[in-house]
Coordinates of C-alpha atoms and ligand atoms in Angstrom, one line a residue:
X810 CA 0.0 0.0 0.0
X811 CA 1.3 3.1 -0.7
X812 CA 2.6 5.8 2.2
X813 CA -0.4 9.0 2.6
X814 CA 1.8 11.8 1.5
X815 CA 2.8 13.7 3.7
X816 CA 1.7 17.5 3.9
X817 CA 4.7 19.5 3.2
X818 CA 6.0 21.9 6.3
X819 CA 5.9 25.0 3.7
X820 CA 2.2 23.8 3.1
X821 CA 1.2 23.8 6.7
X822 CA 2.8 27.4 6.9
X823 CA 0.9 28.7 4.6
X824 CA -2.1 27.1 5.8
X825 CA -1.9 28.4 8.9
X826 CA -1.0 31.4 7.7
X827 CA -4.5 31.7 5.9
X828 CA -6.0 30.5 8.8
X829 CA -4.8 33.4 10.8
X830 CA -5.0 35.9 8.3
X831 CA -8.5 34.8 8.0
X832 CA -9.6 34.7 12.1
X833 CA -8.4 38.4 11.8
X834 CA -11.0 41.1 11.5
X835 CA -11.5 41.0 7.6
X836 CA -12.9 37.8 5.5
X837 CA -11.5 38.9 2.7
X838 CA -8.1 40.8 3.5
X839 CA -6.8 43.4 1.7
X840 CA -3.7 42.0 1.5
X841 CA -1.8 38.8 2.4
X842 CA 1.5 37.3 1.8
X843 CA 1.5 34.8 -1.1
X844 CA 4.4 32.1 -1.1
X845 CA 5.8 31.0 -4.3
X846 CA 6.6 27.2 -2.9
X847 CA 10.7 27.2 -1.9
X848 CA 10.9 29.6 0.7
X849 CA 11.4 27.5 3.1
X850 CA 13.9 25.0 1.1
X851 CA 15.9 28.4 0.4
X852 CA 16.2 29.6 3.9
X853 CA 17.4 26.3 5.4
X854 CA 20.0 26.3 2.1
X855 CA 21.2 29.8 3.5
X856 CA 21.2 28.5 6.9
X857 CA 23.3 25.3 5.8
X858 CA 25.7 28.0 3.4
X859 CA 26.4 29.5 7.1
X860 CA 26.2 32.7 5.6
X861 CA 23.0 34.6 7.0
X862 CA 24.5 38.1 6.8
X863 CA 24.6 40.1 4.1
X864 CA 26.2 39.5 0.7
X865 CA 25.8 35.9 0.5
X866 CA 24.7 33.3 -2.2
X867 CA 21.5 34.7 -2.2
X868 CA 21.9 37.8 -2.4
X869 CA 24.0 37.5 -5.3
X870 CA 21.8 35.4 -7.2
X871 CA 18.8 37.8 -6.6
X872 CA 20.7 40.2 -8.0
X873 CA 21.4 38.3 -11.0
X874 CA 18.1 38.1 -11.6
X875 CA 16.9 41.4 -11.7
X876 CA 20.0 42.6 -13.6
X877 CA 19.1 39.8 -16.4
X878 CA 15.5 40.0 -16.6
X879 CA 15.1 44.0 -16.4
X880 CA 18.5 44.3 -18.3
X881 CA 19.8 46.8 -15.8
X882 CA 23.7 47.7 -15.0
X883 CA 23.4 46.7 -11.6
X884 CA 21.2 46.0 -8.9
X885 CA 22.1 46.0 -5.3
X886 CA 20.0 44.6 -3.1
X887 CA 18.8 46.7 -0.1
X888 CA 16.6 46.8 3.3
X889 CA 13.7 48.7 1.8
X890 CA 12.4 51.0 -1.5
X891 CA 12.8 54.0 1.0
X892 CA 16.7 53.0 1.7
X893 CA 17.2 52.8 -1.9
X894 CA 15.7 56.2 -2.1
X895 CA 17.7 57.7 0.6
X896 CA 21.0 55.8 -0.9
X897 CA 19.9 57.6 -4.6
X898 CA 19.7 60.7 -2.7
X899 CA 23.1 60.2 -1.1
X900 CA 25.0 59.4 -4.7
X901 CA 23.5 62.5 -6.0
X902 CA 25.5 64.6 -3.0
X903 CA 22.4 66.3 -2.3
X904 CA 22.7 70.1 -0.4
X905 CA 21.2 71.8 1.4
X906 CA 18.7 73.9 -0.5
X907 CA 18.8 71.7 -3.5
X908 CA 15.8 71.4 -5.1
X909 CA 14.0 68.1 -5.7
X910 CA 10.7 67.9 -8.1
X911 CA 8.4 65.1 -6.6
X912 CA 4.8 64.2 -7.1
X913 CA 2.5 65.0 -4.2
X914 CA 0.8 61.8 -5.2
X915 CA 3.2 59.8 -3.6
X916 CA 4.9 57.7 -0.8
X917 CA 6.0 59.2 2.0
X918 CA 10.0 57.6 1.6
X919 CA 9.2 59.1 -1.9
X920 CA 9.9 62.7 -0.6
X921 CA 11.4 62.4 2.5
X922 CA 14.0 60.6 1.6
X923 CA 15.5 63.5 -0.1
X924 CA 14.3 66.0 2.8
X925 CA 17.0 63.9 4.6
X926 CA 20.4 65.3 2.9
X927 CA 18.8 68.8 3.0
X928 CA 16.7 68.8 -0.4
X929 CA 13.5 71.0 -0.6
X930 CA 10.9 69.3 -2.2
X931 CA 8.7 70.5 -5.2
X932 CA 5.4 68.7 -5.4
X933 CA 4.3 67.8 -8.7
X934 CA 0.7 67.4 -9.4
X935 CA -0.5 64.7 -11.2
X936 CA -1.9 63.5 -15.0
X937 CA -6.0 62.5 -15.0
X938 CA -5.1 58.9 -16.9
X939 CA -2.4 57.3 -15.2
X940 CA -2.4 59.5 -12.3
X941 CA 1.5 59.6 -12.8
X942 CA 3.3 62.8 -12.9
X943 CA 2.0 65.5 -15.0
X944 CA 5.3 66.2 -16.9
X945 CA 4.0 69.3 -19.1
X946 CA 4.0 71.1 -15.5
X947 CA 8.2 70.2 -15.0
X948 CA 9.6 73.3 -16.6
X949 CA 7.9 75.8 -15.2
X950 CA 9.1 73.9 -11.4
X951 CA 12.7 73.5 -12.8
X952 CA 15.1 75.8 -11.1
X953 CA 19.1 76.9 -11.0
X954 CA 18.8 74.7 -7.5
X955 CA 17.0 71.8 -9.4
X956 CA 19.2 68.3 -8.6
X957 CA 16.4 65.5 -9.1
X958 CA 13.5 64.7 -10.8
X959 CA 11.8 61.8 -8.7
X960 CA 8.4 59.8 -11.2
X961 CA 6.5 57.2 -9.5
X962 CA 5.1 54.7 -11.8
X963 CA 2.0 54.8 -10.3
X964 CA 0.2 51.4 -10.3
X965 CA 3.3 50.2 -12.3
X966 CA 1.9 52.2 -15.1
X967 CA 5.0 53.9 -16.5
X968 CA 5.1 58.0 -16.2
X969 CA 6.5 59.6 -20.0
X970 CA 9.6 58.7 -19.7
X971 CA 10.4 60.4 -23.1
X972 CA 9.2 63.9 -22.0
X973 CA 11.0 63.4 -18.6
X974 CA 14.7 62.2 -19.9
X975 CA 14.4 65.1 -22.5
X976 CA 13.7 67.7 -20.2
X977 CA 16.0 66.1 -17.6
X978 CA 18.4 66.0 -20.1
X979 CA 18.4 69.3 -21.4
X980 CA 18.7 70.9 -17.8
X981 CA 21.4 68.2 -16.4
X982 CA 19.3 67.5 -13.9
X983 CA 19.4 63.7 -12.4
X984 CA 16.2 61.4 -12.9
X985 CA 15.7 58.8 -9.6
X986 CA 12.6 56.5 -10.8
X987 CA 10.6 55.0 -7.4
X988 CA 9.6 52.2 -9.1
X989 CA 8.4 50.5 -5.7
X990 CA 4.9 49.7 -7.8
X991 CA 6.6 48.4 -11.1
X992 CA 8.6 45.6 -10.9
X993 CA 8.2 44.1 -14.4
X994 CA 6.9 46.9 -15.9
X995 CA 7.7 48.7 -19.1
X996 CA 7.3 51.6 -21.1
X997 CA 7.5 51.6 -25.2
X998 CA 8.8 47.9 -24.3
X999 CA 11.5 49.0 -22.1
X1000 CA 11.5 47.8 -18.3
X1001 CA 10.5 50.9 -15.6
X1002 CA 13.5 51.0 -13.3
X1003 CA 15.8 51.2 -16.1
X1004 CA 15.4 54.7 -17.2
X1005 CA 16.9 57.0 -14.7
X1006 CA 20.4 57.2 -13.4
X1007 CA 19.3 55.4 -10.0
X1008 CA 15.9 54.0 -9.9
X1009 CA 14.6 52.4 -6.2
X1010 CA 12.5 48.7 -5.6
X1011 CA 10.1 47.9 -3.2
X1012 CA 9.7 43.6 -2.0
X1013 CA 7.3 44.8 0.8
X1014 CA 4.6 42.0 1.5
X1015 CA 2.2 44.2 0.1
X1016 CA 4.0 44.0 -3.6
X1017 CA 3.9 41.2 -5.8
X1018 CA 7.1 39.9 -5.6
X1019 CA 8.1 40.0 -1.9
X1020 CA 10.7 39.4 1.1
X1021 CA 8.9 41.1 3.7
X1022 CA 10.6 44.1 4.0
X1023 CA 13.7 44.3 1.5
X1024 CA 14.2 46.4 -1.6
X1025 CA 16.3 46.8 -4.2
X1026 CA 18.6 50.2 -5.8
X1027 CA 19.1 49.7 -9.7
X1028 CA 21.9 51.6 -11.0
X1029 CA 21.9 52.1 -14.7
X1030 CA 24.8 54.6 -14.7
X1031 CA 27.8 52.8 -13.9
X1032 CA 29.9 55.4 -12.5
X1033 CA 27.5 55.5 -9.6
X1034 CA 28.4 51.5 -8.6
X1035 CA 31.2 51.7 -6.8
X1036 CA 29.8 54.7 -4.5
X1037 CA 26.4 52.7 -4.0
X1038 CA 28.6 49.8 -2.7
X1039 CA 30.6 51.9 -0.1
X1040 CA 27.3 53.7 0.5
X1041 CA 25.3 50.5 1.5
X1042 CA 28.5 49.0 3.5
X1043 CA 28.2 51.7 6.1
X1044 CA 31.0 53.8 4.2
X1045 CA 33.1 51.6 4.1
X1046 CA 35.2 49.8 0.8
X1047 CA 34.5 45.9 2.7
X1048 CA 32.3 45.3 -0.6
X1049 CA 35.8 45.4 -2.2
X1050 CA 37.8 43.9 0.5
X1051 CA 35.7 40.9 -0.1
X1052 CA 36.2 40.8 -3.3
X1053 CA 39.8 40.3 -2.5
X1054 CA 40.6 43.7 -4.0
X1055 CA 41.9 45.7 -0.9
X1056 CA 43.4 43.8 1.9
X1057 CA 41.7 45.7 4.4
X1058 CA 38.5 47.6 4.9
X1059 CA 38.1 51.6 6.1
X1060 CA 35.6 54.7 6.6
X1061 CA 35.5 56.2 3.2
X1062 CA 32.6 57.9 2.7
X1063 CA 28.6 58.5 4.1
X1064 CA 26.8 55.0 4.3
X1065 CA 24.8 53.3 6.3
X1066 CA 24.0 49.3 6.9
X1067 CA 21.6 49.1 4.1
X1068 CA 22.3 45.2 3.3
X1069 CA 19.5 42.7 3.8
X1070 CA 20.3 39.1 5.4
X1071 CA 21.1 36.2 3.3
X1072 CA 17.6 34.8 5.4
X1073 CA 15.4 37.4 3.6
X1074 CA 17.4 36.9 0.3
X1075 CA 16.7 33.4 0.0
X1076 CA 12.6 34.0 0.5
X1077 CA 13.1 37.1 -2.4
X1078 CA 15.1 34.6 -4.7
X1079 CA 12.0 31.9 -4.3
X1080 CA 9.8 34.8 -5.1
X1081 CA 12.1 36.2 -8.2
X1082 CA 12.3 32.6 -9.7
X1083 CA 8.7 32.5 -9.8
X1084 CA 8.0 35.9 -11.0
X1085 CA 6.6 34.5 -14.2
X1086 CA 3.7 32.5 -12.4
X1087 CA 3.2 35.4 -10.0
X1088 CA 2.8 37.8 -12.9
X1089 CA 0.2 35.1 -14.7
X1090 CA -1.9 35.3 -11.3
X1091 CA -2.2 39.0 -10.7
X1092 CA -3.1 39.7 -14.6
X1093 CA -6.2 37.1 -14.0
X1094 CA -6.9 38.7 -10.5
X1095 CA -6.5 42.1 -12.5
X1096 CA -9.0 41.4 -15.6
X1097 CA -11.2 39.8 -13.2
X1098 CA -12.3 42.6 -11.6
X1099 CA -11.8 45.1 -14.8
X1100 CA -14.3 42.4 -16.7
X1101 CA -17.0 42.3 -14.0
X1102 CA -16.5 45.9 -12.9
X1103 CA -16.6 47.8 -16.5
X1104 CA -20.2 47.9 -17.2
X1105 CA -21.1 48.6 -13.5
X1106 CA -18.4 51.7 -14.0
X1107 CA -19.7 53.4 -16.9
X1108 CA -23.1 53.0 -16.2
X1109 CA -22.2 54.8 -12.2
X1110 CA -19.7 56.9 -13.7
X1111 CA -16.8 54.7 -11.5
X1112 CA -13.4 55.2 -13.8
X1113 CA -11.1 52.3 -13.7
X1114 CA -7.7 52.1 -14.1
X1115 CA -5.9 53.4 -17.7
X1116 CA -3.4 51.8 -19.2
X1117 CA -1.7 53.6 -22.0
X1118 CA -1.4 51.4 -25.2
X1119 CA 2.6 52.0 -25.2
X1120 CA 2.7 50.9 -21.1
X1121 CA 2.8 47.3 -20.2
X1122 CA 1.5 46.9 -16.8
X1123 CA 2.6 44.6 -13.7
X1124 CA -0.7 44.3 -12.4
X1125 CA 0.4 45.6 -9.1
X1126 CA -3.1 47.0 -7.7
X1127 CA -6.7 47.8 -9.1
X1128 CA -8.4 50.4 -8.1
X1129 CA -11.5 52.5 -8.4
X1130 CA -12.0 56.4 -8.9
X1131 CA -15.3 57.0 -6.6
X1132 CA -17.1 60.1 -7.7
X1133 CA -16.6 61.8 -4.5
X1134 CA -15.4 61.7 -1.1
X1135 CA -18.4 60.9 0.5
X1136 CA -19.5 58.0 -1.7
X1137 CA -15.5 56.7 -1.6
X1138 CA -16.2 56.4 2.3
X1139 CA -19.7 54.7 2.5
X1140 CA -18.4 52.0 -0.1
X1141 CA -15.2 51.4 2.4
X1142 CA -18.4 50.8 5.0
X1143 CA -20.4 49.0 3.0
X1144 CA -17.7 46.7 2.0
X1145 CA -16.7 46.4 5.5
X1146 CA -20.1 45.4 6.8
X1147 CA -19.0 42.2 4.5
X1148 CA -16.3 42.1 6.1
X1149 CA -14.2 43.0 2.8
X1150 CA -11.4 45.1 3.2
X1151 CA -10.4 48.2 0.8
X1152 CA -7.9 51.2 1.6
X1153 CA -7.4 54.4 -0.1
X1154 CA -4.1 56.1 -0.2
X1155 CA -2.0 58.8 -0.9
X1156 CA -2.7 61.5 1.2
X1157 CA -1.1 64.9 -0.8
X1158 CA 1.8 64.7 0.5
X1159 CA 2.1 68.9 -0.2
X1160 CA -1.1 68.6 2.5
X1161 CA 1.0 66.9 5.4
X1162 CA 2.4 68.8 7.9
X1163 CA 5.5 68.2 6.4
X1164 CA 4.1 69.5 3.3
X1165 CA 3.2 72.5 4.9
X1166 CA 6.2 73.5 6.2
X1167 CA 8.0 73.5 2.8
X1168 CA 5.0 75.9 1.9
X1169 CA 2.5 73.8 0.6
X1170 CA -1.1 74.8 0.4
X1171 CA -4.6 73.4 -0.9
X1172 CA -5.0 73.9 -4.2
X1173 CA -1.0 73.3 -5.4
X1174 CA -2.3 70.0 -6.8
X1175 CA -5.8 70.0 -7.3
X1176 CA -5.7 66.8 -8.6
X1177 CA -3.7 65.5 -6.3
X1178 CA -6.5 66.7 -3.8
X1179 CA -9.2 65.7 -5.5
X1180 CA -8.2 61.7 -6.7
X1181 CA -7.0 61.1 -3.3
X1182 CA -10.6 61.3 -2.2
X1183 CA -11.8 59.1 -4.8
X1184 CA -9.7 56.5 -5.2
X1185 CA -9.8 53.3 -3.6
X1186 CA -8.0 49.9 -3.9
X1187 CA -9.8 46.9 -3.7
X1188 CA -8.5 43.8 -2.3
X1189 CA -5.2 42.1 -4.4
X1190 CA -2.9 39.7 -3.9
X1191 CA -1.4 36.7 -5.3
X1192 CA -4.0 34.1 -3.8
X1193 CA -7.1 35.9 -4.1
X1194 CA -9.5 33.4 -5.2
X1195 CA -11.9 33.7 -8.1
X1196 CA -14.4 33.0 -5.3
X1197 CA -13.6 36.0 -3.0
X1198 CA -13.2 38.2 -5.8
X1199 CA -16.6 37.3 -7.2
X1200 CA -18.0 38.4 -3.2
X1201 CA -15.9 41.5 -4.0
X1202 CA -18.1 42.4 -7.0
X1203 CA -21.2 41.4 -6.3
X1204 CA -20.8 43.5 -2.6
X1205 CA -19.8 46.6 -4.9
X1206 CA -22.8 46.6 -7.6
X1207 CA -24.8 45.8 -4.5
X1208 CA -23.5 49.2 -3.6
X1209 CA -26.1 52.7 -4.2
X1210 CA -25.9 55.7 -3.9
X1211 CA -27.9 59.1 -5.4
Ligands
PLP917 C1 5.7 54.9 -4.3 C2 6.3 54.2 -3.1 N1 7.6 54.4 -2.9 C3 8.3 53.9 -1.8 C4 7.6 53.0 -1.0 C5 8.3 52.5 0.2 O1 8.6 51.1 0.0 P1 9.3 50.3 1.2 O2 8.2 49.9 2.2 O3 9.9 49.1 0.5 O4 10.3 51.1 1.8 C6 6.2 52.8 -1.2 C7 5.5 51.9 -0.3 O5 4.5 51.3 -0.7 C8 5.6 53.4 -2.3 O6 4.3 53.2 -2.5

């Protein structure tokens, strides 16, 4: 007779995982980590390397990936999105009073990561489609004191990347892409991240492809690489003493410890080799809802996401465009009552009291202002079933309002 197989030990992780996730408050969560299937196999293999600190196997084969797959210079592997923006910030040698032309419509690390080496920030507002940075509004923002140019690919929807570089370009000012939204991305068949001079990752569980908390800095100007690697050593050379290439290791310059453990390298490289299948899922979970939602939209005057014909999108989130505050707010209830939950972000960031005291005021970005009212994200992540997002639909055309 043949042995019952045995449940796997990742299985009964991620099993009990669910099970948790689902005793929480929410039945269908907004978000939850997904697993790609050799986590687990890849952490005991970095355990076995003995080599759990930074720089190890892992590390350097996660980093192989990305540099294959989104044909970059180099990518360096970091703690966070928001350290690979405050590492960007440091290569550029930032001053104080630089300016720094981000949108409002953004992530905090986004801005304040440049507010760190003294940068003022210059809030963008955004474009009605993609609700990416309005780049027709960059030269009249661009100043003598203007260092940085900072898109988000919103929604990993790629910002015009052909206006930007040419303006960039023509006033020698550095472009840093946050691409924490667009792994996988591209624009006119070109992967986001590759674009600028420095462009910033995010593998936060909330992101497709994840580690937890980790992120990665893409240099695509190669006279920034062996800076980054001092930078992220805590200014030291060790990267190169390593390397055999110095026999000792000293303070050479700014840094910090911006290297992720070997531990959290081996989950992201599980996640990175699967990337393909991940991708597959969260394009079905993202026509799902844009087939069952698009009739129900036009005829309630709900806008959907856009997606530019010369932008190939990494299905990162969907979201709606309520038409107001108020109606935005009793659909969050309403969903909730279902217990189904939906979250809205950004707040302007020229708003926050942050904002405020680099002289923002209502009515810098009025779009800005106004879509961060409207705009919610439903439910998304790489598990969602077909079943929950069905309850997802059917609770929002359930939904009235006058
Ligand atoms: C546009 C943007 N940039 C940066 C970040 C920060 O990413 P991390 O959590 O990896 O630091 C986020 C977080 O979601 C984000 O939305």
């Amino acid at each position: 007779m043949q042995a019952e197989k045995q449940p796997r030990k990742q299985d009964k992780i991620m099993n009990r995982n669910k099970r948790s996730q689902n005793m929480k408050r929410h039945r269908i969560p907004f978000n939850r980590p997904s697993f790609a299937g050799s986590e687990l196999d890849y952490i005991s293999e970095a355990i076995a390397n003995g080599h759990i600190s930074g720089d190890g196997p892992f590390t350097k084969r996660c980093q192989a990936i990305l540099e294959e797959v989104l044909s970059c210079h180099k990518a360096l592997l970091v703690t966070s999105c928001t350290h690979a923006l405050e590492m960007a910030a440091m290569l550029l040698d930032l001053q104080l009073g630089d300016e720094v032309i981000v949108p409002s419509f953004a992530y905090v690390s986004t801005v304040n990561a440049f507010v760190l080496r003294g940068a003022r920030p210059l809030f963008i507002d955004i474009r009605r489609d993609t609700l990416n940075m309005d780049e027709t509004q960059l030269e009249r923002l661009i100043t003598p004191r203007t260092r940085a140019i900072v898109p988000v690919h919103y929604a990993g929807v790629g910002c015009e990347m052909d206006t930007i570089l040419e303006i960039a370009g023509r006033h020698g000012i550095a472009v840093v892409e946050d691409n924490a939204l667009g792994l996988f991305g591209k624009y006119r068949g070109k992967h986001l991240g590759t674009f600028g001079c420095l462009a910033a990752q995010s593998f936060h569980e909330t992101k497709g492809v994840i580690c937890g908390e980790g992120g990665a800095l893409l240099i695509n100007d190669p006279d920034y690489i062996a800076r980054a690697e001092i930078i992220r050593e805590k200014g030291t050379d060790r990267s190169r003493f390593f390397r055999g290439e110095v026999d000792k290791y000293t303070w050479i310059d700014l840094g910090s410890s911006f290297l992720p453990s070997d531990l959290l390298a081996a989950f992201l490289c599980a996640q990175l080799e699967a990337g393909n299948t991940i991708q597959e899922k969260r394009k079905r979970i993202w026509e799902y809802y844009r087939r069952h939602l698009d009739g129900w939209a036009a005829e309630r005057g709900v806008r959907l996401p856009q997606v530019p014909p010369h932008c190939e999108q990494p299905y990162h989130m969907f979201y709606i465009l309520l038409p107001s505050l108020r109606t935005r707010q009793a659909l969050i209830k309403h969903l909730l009552a279902r217990s189904i939950l939906s979250v809205f972000h950004y707040l302007p960031l020229h708003l926050s009291e942050m904002g405020k005291r680099f002289g923002g005021r209502k009515g810098d970005c009025p779009l800005t202002e106004e879509i961060s009212d409207r705009l919610l994200r439903l439910p998304f992540f790489n598990d969602l079933t077909e079943e929950d997002q069905a309850s997802v639909v059917e609770a929002i055309v359930d939904f009235t309002w006058d």
